[in-house]
PDB file of C-alpha atoms in Angstrom:
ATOM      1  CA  UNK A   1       1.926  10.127  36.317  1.00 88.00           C
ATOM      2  CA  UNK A   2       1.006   6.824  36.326  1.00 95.00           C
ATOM      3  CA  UNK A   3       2.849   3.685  37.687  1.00 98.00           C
ATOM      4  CA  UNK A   4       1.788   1.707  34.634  1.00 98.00           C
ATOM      5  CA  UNK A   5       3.191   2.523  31.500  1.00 97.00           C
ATOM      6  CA  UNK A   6       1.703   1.186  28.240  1.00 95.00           C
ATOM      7  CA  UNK A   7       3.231  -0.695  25.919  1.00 95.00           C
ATOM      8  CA  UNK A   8       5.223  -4.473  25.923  1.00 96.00           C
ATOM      9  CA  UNK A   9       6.176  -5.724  29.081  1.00 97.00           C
ATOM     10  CA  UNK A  10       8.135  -8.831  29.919  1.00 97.00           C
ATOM     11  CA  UNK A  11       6.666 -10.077  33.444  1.00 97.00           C
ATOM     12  CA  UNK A  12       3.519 -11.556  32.823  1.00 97.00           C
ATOM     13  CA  UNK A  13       2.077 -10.357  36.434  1.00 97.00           C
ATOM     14  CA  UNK A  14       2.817  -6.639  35.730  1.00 98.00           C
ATOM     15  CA  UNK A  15       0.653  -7.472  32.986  1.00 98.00           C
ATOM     16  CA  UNK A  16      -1.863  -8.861  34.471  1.00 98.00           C
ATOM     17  CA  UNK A  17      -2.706  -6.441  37.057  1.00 98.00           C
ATOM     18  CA  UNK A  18      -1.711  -3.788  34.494  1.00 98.00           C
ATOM     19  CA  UNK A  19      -4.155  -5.020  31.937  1.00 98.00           C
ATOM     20  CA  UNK A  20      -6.648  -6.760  33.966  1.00 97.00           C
ATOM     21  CA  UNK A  21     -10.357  -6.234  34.503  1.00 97.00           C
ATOM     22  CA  UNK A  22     -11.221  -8.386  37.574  1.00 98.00           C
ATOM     23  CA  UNK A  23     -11.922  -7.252  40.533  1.00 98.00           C
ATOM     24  CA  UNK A  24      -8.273  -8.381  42.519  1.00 98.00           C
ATOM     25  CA  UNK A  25      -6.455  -6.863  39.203  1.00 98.00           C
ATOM     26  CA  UNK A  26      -8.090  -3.637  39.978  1.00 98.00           C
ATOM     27  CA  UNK A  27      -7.503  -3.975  43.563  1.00 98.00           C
ATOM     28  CA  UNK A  28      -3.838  -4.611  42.967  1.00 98.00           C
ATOM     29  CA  UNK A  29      -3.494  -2.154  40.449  1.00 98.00           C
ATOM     30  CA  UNK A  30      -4.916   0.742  42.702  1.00 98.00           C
ATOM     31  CA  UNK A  31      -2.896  -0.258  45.395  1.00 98.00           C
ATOM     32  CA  UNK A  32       0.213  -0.039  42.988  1.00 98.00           C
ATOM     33  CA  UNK A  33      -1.285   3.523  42.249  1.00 98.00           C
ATOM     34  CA  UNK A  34      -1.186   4.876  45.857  1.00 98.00           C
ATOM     35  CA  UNK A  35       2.178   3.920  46.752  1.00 98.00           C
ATOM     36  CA  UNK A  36       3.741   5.046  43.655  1.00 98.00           C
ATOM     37  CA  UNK A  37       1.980   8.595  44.422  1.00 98.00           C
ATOM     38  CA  UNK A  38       3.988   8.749  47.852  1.00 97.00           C
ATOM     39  CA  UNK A  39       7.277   6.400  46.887  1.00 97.00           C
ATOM     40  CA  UNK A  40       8.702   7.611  43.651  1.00 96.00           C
ATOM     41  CA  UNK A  41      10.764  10.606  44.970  1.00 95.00           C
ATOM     42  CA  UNK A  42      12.570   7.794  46.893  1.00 93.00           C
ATOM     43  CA  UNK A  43      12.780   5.688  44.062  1.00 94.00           C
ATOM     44  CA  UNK A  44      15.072   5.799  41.207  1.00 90.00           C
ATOM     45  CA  UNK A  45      14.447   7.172  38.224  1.00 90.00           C
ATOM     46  CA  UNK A  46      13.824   4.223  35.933  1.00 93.00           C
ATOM     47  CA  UNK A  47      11.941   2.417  38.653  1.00 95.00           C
ATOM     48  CA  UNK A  48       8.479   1.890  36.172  1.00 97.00           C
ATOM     49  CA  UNK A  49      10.807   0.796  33.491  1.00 97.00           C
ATOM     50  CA  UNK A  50      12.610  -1.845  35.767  1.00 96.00           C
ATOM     51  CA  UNK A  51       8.886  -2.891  36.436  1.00 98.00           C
ATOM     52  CA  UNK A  52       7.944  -3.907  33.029  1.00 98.00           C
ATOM     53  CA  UNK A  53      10.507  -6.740  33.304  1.00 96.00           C
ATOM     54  CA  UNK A  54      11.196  -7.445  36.954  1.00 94.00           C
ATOM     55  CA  UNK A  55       7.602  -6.601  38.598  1.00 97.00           C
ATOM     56  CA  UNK A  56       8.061  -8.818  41.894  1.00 96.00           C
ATOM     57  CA  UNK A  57      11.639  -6.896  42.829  1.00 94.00           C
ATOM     58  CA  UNK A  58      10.164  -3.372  41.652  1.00 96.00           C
ATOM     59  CA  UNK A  59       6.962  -4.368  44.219  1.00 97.00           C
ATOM     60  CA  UNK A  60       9.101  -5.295  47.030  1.00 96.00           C
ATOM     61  CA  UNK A  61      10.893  -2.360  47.103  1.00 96.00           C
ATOM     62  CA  UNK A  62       7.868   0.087  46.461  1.00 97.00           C
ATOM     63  CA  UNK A  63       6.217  -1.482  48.815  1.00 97.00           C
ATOM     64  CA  UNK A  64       9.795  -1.359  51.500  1.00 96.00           C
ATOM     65  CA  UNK A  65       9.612   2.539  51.192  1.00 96.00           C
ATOM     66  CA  UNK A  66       5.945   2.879  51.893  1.00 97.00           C
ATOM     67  CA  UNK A  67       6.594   0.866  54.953  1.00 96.00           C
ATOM     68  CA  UNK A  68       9.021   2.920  56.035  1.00 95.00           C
ATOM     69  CA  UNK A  69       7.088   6.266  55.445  1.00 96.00           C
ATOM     70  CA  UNK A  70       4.208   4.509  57.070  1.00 96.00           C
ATOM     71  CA  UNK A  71       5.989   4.299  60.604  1.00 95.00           C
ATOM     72  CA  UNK A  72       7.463   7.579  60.414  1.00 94.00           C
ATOM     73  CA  UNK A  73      10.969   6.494  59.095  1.00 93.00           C
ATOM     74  CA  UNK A  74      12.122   9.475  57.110  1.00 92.00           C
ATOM     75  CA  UNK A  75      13.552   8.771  53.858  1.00 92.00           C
ATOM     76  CA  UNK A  76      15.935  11.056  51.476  1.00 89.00           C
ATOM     77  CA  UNK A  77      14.999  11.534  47.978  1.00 89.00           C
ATOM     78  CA  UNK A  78      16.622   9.479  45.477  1.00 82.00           C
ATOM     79  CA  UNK A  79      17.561  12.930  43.926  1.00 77.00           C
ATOM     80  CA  UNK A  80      19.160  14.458  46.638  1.00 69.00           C
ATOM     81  CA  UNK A  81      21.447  11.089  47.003  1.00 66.00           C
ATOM     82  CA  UNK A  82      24.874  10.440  45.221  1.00 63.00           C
ATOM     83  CA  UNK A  83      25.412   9.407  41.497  1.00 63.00           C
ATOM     84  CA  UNK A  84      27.828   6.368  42.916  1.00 61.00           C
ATOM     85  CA  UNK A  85      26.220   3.236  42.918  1.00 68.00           C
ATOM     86  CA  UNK A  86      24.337   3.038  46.648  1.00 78.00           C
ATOM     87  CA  UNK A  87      21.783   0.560  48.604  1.00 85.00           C
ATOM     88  CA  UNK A  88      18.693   1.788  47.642  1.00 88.00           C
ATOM     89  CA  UNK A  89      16.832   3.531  50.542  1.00 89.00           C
ATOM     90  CA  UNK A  90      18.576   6.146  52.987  1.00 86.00           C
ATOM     91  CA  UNK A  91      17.091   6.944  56.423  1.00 89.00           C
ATOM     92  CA  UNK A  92      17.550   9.776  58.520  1.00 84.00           C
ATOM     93  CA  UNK A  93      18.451  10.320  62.126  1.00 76.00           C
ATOM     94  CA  UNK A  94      19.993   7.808  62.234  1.00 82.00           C
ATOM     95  CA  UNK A  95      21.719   7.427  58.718  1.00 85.00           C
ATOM     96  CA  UNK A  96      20.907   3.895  57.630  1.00 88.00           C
ATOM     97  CA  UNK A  97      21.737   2.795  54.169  1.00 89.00           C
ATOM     98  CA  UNK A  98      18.906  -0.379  52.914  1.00 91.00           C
ATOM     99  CA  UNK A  99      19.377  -2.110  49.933  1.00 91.00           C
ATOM    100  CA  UNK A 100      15.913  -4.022  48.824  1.00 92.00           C
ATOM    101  CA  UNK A 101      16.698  -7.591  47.857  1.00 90.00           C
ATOM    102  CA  UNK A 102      13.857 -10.438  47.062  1.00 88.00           C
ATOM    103  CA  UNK A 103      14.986 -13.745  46.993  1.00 86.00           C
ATOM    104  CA  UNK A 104      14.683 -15.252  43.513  1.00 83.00           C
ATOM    105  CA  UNK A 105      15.342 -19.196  42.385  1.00 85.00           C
ATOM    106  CA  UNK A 106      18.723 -18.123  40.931  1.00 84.00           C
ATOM    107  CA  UNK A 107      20.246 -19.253  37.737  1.00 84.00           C
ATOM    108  CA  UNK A 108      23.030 -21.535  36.336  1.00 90.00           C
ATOM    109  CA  UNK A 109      24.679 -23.363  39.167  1.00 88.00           C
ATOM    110  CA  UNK A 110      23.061 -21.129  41.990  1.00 84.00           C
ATOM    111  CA  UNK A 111      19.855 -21.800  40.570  1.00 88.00           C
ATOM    112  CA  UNK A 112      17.105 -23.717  43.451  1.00 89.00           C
ATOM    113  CA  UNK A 113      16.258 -27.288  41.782  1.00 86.00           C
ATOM    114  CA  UNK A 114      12.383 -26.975  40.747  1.00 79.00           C
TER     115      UNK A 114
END
C-alpha cells in the first residue's frame, strides 16, 4: 500500500511531491515510500489521511519513528497499544511514551506575527 492516496488533498506540498514529476518530487516522494514501508505499524491508523491535510506534522512524525528504528530503539505497534488517547510513539526497555509535536505559527491570539 502506498503512502499516497489519490484524490483531493488540502496541503499543497503533499501535493506537490505527490503529484510531481521533477526530479526532487520524485526524490521526496520515494523517500516518503520507504519509511512508510517500515513506519506504519507504529503509526495510527488514519496516518495517510491526516497527511492529505497536515503533510509537515504527518512527515515529522514518520520520519521520528524511522529514526528511532534506525538506532535500534524498539517501538510497539500502534495496534498492540491502548484505545485511550496516548503520546504517539512507545519505546521499549525502557518504557518511554513520545508524543511528535512540530511547531506551527499558531492561530488567533497565539498566532507568530508574519
Amino acid at each position: 500500500m502506498s503512502f499516497f492516496i489519490l484524490g483531493p488533498a488540502n496541503n499543497d506540498l503533499y501535493l506537490t511531491i505527490r503529484d510531481g514529476d521533477f526530479p526532487r518530487a520524485v526524490e521526496a516522494r520515494d523517500f516518503l515510500e520507504r519509511l512508510w514501508a517500515v513506519c506504519s505499524p507504529y503509526l495510527d491508523k488514519d496516518f495517510r489521511r491526516q497527511a492529505t491535510d497536515s503533510f509537515e506534522t504527518r512527515f515529522w512524525e514518520i520520519y521520528l519513528a524511522w529514526t528511532f528504528l534506525q538506532n535500534d530503539i524498539e517501538l510497539h505497534p500502534s495496534s498492540g497499544r491502548s484505545k485511550l488517547p496516548k503520546p504517539d510513539f512507545q519505546t521499549g526497555g525502557p518504557e518511554v511514551w513520545v508524543e511528535a509535536i512540530l511547531a506551527t505559527p499558531g492561530q488567533g491570539p497565539n498566532a507568530v506575527p508574519d
